[in-house]
XYZ file of N, CA, C and O in Angstrom:
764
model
N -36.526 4.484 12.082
C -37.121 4.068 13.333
C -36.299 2.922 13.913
O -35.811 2.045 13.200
N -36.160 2.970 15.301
C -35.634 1.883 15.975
C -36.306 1.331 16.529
O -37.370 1.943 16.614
N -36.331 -0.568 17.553
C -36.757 -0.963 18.296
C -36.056 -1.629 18.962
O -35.615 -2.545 18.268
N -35.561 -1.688 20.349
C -34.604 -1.963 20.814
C -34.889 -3.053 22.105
O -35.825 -2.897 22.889
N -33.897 -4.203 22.183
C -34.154 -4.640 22.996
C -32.704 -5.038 23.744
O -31.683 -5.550 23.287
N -32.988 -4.670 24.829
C -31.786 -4.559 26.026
C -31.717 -5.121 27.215
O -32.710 -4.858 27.893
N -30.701 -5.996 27.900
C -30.940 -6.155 29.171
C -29.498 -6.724 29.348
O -28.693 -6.843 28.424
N -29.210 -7.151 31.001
C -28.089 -7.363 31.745
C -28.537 -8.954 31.539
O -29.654 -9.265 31.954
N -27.666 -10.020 30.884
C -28.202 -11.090 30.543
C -26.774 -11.962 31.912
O -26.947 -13.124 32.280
N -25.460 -11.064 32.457
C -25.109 -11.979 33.313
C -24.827 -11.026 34.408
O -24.031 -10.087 34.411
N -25.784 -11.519 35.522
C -25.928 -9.797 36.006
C -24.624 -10.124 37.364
O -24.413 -9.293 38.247
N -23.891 -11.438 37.278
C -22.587 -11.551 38.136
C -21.534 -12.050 37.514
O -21.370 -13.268 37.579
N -20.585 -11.234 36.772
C -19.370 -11.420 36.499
C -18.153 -12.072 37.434
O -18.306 -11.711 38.601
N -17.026 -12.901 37.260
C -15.724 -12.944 38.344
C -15.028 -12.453 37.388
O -15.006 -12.583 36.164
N -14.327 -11.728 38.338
C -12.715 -10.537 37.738
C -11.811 -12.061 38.795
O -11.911 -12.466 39.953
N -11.054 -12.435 37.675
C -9.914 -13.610 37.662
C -8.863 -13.001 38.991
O -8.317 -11.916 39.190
N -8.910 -14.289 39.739
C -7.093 -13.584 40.792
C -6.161 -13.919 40.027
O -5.967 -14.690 39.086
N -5.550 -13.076 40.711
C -4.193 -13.360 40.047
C -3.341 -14.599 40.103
O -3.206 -15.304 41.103
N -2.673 -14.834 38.703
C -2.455 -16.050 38.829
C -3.076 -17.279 38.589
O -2.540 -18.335 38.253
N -4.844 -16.927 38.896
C -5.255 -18.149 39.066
C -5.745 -18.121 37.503
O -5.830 -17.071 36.866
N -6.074 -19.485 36.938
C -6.577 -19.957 35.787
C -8.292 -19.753 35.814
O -9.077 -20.033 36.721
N -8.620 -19.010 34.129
C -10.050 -18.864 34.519
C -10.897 -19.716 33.487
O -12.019 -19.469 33.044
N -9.779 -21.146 33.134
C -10.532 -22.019 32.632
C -10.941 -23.319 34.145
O -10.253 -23.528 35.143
N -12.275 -23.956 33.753
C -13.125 -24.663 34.678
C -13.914 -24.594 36.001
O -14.345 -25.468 36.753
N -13.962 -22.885 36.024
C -14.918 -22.660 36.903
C -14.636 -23.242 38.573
O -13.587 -23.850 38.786
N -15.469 -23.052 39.533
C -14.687 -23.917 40.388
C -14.729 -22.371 41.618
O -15.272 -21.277 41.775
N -13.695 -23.338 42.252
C -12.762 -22.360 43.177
C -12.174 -21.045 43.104
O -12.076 -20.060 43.835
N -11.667 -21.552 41.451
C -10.532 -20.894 41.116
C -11.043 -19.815 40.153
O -10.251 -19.205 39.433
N -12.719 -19.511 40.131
C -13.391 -18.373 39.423
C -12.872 -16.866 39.562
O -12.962 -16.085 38.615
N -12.432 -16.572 40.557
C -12.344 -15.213 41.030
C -13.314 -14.506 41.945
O -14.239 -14.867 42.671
N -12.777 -13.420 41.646
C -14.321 -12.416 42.509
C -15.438 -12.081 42.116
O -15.245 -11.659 40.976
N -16.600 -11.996 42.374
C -17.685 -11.899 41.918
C -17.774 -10.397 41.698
O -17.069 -9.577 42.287
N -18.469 -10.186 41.022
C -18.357 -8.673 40.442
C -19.886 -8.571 39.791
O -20.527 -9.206 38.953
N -20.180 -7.053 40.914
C -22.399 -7.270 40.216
C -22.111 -6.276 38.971
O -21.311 -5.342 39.036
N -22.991 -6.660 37.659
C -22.778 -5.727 36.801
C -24.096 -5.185 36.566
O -25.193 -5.736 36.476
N -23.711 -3.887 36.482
C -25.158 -2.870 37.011
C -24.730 -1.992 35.593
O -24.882 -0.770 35.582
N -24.254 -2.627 34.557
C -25.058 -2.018 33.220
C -25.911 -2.991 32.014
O -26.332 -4.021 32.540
N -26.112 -2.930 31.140
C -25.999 -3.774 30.182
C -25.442 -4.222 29.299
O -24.877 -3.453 28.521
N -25.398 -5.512 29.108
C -24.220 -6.470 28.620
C -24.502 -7.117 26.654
O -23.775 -7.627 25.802
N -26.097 -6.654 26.741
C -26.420 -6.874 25.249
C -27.932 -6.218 24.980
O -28.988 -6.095 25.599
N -27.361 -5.861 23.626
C -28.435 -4.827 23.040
C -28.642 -5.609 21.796
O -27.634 -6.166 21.362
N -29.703 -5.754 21.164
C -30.199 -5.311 19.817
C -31.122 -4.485 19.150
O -32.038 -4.052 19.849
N -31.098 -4.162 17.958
C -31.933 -3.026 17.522
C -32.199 -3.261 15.890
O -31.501 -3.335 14.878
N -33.332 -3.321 16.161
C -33.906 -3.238 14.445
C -34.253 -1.859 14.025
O -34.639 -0.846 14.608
N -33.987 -2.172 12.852
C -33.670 -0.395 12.247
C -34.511 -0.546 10.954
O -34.412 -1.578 10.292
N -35.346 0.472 10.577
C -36.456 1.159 9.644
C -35.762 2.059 8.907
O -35.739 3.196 9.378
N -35.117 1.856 7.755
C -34.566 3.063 7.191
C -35.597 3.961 6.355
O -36.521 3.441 5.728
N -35.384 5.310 6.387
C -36.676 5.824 5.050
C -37.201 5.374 3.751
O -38.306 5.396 3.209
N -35.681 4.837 3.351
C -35.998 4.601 1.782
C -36.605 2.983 1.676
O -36.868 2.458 0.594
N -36.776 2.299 3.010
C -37.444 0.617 3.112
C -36.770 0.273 3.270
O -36.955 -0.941 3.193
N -35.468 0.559 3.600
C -34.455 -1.001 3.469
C -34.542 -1.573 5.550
O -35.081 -0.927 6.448
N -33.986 -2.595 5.646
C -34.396 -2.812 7.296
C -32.836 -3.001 7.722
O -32.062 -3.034 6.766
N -32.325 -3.117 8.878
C -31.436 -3.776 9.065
C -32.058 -4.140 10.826
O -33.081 -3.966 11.488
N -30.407 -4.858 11.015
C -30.284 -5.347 12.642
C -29.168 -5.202 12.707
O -28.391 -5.366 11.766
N -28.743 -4.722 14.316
C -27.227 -3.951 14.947
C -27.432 -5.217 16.646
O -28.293 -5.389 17.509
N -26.458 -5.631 16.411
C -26.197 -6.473 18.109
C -25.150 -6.107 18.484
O -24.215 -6.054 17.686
N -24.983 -5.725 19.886
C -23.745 -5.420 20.425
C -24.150 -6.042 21.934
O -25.176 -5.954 22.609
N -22.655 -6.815 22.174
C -22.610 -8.145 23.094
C -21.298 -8.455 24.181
O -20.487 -9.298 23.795
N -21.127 -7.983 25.154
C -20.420 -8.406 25.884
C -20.097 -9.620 26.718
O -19.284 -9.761 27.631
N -20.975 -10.486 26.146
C -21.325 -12.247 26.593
C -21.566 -13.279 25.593
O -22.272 -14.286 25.644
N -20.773 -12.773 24.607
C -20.516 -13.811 23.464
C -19.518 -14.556 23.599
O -18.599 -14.537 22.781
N -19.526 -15.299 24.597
C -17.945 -16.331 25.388
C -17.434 -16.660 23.734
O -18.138 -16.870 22.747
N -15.920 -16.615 23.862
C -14.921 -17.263 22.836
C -15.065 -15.828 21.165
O -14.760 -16.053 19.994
N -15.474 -14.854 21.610
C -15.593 -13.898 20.168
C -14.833 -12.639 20.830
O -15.436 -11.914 21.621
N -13.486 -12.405 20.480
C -12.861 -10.951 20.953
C -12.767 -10.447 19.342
O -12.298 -10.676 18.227
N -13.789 -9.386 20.341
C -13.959 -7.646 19.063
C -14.370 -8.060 17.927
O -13.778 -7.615 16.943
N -15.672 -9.177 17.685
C -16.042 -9.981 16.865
C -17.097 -8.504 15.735
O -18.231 -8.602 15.265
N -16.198 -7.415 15.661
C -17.327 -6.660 14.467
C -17.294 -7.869 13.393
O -16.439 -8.607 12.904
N -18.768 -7.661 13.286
C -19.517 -8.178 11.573
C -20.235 -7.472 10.964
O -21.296 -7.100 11.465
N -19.887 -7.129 9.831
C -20.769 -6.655 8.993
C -21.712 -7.261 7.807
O -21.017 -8.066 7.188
N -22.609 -7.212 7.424
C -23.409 -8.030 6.264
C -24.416 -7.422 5.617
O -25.414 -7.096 6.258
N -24.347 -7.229 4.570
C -25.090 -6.640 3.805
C -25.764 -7.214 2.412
O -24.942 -7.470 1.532
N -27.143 -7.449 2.099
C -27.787 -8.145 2.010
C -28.378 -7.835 0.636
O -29.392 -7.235 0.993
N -28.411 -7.843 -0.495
C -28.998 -7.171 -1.754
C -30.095 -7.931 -2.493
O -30.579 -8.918 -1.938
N -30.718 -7.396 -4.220
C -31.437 -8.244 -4.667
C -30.688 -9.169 -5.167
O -31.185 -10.295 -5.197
N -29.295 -8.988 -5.702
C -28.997 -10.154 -6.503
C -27.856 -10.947 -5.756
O -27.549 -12.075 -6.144
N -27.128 -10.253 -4.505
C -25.771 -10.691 -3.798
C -25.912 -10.395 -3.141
O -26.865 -9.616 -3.133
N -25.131 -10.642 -1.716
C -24.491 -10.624 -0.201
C -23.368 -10.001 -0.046
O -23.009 -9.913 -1.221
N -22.375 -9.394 0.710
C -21.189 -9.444 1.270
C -21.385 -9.288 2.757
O -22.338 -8.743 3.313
N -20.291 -9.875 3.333
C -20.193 -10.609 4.569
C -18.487 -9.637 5.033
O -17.712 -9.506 4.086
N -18.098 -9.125 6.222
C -17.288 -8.671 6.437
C -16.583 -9.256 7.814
O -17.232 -8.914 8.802
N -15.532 -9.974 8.097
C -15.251 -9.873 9.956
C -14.031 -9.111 10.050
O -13.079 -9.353 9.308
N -14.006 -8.040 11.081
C -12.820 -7.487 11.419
C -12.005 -8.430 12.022
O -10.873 -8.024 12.288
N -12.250 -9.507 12.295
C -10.693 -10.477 12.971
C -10.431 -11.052 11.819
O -9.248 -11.388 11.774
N -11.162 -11.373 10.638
C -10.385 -11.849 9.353
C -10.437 -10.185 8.676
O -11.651 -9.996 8.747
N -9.986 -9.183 8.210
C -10.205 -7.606 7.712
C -10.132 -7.473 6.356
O -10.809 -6.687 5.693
N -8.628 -8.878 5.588
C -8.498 -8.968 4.082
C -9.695 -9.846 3.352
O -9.637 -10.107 2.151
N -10.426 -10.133 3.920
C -11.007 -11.341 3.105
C -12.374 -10.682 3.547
O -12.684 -10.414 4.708
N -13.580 -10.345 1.753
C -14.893 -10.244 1.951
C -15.739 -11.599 1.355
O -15.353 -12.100 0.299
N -16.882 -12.155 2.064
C -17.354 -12.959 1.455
C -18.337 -12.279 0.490
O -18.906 -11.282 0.933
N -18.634 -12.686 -0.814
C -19.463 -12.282 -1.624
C -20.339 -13.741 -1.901
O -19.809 -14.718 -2.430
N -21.674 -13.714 -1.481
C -22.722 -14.533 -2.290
C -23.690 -13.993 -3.114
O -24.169 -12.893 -2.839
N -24.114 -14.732 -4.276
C -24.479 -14.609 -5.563
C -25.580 -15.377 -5.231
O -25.204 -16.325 -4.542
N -27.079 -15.387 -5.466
C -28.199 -15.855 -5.924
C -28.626 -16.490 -7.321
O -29.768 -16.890 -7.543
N -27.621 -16.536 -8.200
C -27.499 -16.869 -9.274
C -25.702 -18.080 -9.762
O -25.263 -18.744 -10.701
N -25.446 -17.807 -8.838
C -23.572 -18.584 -8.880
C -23.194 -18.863 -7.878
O -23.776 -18.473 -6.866
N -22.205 -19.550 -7.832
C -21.154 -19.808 -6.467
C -21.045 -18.568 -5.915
O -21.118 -17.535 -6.581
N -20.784 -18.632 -4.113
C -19.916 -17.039 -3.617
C -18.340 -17.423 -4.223
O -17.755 -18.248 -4.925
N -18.125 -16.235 -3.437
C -16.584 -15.994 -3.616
C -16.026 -15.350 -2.354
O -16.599 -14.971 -1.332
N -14.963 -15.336 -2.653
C -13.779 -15.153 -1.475
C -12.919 -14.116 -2.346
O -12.402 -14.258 -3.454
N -12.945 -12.906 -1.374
C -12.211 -11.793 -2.540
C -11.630 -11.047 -1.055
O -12.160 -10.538 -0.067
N -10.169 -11.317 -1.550
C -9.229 -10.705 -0.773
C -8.427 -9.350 -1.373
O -8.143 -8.990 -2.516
N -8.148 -8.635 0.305
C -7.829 -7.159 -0.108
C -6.729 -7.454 -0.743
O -5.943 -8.338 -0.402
N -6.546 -6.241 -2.341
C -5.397 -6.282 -2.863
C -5.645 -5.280 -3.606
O -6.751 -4.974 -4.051
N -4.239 -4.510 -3.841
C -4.610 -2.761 -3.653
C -4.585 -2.394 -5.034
O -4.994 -1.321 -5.477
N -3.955 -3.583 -5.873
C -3.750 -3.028 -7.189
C -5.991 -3.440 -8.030
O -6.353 -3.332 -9.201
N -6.851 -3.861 -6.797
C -8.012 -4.378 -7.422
C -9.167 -2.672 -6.898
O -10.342 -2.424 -7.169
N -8.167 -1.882 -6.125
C -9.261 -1.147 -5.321
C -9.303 0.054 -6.502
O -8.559 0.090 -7.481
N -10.613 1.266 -6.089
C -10.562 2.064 -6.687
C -8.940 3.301 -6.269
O -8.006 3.045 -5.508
N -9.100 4.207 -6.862
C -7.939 4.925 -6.742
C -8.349 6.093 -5.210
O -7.408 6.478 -4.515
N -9.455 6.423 -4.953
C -10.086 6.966 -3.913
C -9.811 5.940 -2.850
O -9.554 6.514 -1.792
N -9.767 4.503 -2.735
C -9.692 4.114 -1.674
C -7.574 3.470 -1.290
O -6.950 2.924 -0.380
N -7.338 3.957 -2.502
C -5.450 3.573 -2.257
C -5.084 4.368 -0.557
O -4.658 3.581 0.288
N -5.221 5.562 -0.209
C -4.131 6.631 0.013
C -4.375 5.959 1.900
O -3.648 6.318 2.826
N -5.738 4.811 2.064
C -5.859 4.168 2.823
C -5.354 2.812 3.413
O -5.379 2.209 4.486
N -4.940 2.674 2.299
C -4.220 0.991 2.176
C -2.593 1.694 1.924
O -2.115 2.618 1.265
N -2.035 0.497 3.010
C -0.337 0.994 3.156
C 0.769 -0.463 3.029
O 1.966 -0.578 3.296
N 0.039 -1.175 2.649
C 0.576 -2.459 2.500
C 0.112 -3.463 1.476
O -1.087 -3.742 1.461
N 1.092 -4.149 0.450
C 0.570 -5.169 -0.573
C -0.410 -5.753 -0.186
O -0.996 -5.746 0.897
N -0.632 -6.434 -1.410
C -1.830 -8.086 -0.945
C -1.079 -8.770 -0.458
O 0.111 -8.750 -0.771
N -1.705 -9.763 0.672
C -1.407 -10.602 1.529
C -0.547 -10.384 2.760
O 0.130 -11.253 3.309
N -0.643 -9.298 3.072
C -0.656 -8.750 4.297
C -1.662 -7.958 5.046
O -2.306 -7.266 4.257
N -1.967 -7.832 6.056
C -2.993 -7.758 6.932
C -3.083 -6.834 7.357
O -2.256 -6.628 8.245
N -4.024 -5.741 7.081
C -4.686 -4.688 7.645
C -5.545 -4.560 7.917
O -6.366 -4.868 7.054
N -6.097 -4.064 9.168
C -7.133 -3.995 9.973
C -7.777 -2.714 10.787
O -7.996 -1.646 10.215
N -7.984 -2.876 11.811
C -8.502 -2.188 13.071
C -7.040 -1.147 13.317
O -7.324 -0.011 12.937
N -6.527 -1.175 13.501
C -5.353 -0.377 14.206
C -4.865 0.440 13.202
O -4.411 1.525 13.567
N -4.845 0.035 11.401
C -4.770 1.247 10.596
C -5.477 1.985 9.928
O -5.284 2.925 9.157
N -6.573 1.292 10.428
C -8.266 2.509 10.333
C -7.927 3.531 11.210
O -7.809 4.696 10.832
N -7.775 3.200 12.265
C -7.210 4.531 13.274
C -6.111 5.750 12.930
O -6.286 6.968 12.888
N -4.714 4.815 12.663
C -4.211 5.432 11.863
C -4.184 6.261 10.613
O -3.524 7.294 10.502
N -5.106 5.629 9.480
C -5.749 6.453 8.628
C -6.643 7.666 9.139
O -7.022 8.621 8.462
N -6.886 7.428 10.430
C -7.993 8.552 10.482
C -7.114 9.613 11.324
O -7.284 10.827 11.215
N -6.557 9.269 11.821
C -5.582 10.531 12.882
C -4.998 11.141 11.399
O -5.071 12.325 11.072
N -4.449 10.133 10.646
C -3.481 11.221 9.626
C -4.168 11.731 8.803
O -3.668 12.666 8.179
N -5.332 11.385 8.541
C -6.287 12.728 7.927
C -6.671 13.620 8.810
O -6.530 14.730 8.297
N -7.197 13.721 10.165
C -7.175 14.785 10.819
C -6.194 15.592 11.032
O -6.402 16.800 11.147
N -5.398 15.246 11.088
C -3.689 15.868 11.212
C -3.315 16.642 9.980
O -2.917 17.802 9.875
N -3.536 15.726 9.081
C -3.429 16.499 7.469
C -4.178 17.898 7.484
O -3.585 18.961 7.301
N -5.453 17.800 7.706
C -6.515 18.509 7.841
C -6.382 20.155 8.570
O -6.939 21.245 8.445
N -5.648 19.748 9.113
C -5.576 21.049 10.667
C -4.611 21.155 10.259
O -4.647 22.380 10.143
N -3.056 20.718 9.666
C -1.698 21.176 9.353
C -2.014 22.244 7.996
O -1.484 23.349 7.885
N -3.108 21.584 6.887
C -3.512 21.849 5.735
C -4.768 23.239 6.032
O -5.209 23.861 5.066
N -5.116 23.493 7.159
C -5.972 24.532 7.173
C -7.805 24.076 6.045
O -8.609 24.729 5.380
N -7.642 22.750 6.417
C -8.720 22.250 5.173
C -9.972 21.206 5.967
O -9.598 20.381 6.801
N -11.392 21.338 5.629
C -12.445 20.234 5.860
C -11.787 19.043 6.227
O -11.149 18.762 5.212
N -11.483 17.872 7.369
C -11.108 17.038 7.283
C -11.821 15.911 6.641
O -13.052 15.944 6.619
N -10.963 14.583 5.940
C -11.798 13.657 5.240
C -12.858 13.027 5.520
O -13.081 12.989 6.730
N -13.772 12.397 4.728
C -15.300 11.705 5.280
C -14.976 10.509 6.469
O -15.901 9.998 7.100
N -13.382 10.090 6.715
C -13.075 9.663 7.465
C -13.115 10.024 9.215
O -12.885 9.317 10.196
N -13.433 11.147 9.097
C -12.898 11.215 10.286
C -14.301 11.942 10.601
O -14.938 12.360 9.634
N -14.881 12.139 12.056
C -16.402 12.048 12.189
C -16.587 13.667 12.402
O -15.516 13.905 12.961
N -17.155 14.729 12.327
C -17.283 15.965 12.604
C -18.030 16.134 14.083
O -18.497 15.144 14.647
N -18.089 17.163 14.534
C -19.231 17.502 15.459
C -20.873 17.061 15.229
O -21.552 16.414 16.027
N -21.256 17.536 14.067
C -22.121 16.937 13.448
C -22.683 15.409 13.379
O -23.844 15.110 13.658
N -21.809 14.610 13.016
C -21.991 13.505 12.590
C -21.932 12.956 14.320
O -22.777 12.103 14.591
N -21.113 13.341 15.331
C -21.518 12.880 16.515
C -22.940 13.245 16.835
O -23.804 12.387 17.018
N -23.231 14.930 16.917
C -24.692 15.015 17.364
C -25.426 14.110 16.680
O -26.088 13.526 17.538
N -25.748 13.547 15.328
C -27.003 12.878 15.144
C -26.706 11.418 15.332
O -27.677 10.673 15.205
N -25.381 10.791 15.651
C -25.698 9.896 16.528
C -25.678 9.797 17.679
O -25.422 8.747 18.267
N -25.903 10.703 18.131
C -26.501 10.892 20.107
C -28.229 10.586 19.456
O -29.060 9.849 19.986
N -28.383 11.279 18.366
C -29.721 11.681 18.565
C -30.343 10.110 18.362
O -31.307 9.637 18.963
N -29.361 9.335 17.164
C -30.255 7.705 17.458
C -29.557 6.872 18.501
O -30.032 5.736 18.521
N -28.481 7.076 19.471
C -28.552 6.832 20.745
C -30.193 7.310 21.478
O -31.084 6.472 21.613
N -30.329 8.510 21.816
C -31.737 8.674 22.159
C -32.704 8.215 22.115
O -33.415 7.996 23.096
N -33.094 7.834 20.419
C -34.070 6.587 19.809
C -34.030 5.334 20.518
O -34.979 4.862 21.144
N -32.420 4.607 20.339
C -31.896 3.733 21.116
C -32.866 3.198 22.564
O -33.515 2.181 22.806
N -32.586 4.377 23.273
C -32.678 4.206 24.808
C -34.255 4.464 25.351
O -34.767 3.959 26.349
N -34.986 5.581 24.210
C -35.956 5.643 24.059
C -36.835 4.098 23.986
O -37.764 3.709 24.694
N -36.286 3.568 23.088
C -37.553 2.271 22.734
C -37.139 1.205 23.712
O -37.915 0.513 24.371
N -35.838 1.153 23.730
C -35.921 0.101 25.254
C -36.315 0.737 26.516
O -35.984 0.122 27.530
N -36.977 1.879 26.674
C -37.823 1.811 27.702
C -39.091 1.965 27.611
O -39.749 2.073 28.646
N -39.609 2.002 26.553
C -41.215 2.198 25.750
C -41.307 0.574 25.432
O -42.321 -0.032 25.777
N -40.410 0.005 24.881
C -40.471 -1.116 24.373
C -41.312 -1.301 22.822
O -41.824 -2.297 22.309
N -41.229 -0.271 22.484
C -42.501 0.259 21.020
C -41.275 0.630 19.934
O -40.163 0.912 20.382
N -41.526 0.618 18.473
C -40.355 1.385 17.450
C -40.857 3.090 18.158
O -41.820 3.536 18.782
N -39.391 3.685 17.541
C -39.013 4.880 18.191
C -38.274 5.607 16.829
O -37.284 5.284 16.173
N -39.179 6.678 16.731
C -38.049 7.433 15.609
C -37.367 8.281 15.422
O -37.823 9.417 15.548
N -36.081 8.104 15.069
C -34.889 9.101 15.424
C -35.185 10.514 14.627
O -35.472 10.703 13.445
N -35.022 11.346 15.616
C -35.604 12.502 15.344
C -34.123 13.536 14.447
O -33.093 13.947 14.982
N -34.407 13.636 13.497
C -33.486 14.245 12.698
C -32.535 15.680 13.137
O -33.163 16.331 13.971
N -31.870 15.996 12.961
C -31.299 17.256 13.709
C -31.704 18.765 12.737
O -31.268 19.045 11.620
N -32.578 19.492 13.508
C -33.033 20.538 12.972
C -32.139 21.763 12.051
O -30.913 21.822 11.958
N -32.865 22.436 11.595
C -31.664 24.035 10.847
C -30.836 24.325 11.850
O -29.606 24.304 11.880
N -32.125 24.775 13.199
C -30.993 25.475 14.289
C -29.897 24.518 14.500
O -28.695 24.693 14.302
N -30.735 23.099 15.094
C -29.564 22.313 15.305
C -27.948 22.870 14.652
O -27.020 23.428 15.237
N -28.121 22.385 13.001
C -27.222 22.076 12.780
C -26.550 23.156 12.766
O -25.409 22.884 13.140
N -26.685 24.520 12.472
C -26.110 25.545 12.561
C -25.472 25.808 13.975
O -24.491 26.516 14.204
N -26.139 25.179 14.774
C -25.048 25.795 16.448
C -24.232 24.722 16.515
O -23.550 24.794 17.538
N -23.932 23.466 15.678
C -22.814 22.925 15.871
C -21.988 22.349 14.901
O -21.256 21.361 14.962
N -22.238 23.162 13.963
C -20.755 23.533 12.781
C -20.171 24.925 12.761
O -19.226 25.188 12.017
């Protein structure tokens, strides 16, 4: 189940002139620009098996570019993820100090190597997730074979339209909303 809450929190943007500086506001703001979508969402999420989470997505978080975070929350530990730092996970312990555990390929399982293309202490991120995923699709279709759990199917798009739906559903009910699972037929007319 979702519950979502949404709205246009700066409903007049300035698109910068050229040239001009778009630090101190002023004169020298730009053009005003009406924004006629929404600029921030959140959503609390009901999973089946009890567990809860929360998803924010924010286009008015001044000073955060492409700030993904991830965090995940357990009985006995934490890990903490930012894609602008990608090598470094925070791990906290309820029982010990956290830790700071950086990517290094000779520590990963052997399932997750054929993803990692560079030693420890060099930086991989966002741009060779992509890459990993084109060259498994590519593999895939050259290989005549299922492509990897990497790369998203038809499937895996339809049922997230379907909690998009949920999504858009409860921010206009304003009530939890539950994502309606994708049926036999469903899934059969789109694999």
């Amino acid at each position: 189940e979702v519950l979502t809450d949404m709205s246009t929190v700066i409903p007049t943007r300035y698109k910068p002139l050229k040239g001009a500086s778009t630090f101190g506001g002023g004169e020298d703001r730009g053009e005003p620009v009406a924004i006629r979508t929404e600029d921030y969402c959140s959503i609390l999420v009901k999973f089946e098996g009890g567990a809860h989470g929360v998803f924010t997505v924010s286009q008015v978080s001044a000073g955060n570019k492409n700030a993904l975070e991830l965090t995940l929350d357990g009985s006995f530990a934490s890990g903490n993820w930012k894609q602008e730092e990608p090598f470094r996970l925070l791990v906290g312990y309820r029982d010990k100090p956290g830790q700071t555990v950086r990517r290094d390929p000779s520590q990963l399982k052997k399932e997750a190597l054929p993803y990692v293309h560079y030693p420890g202490g060099h930086e991989e991120g966002w741009t060779d997730s992509l890459k990993n995923m084109m060259q498994q699709f590519y593999e895939a279709v050259r290989d005549g074979r299922k492509p990897a759990d990497s790369v998203a199917s038809f499937k895996d798009g339809y049922e997230i339209m379907l909690i998009i739906d949920a999504v858009l559903q409860s921010a206009r009910s304003g009530t939890w909303e539950k994502v309606e699972p994708a049926g036999a037929a469903d899934r059969n007319a789109i694999l």
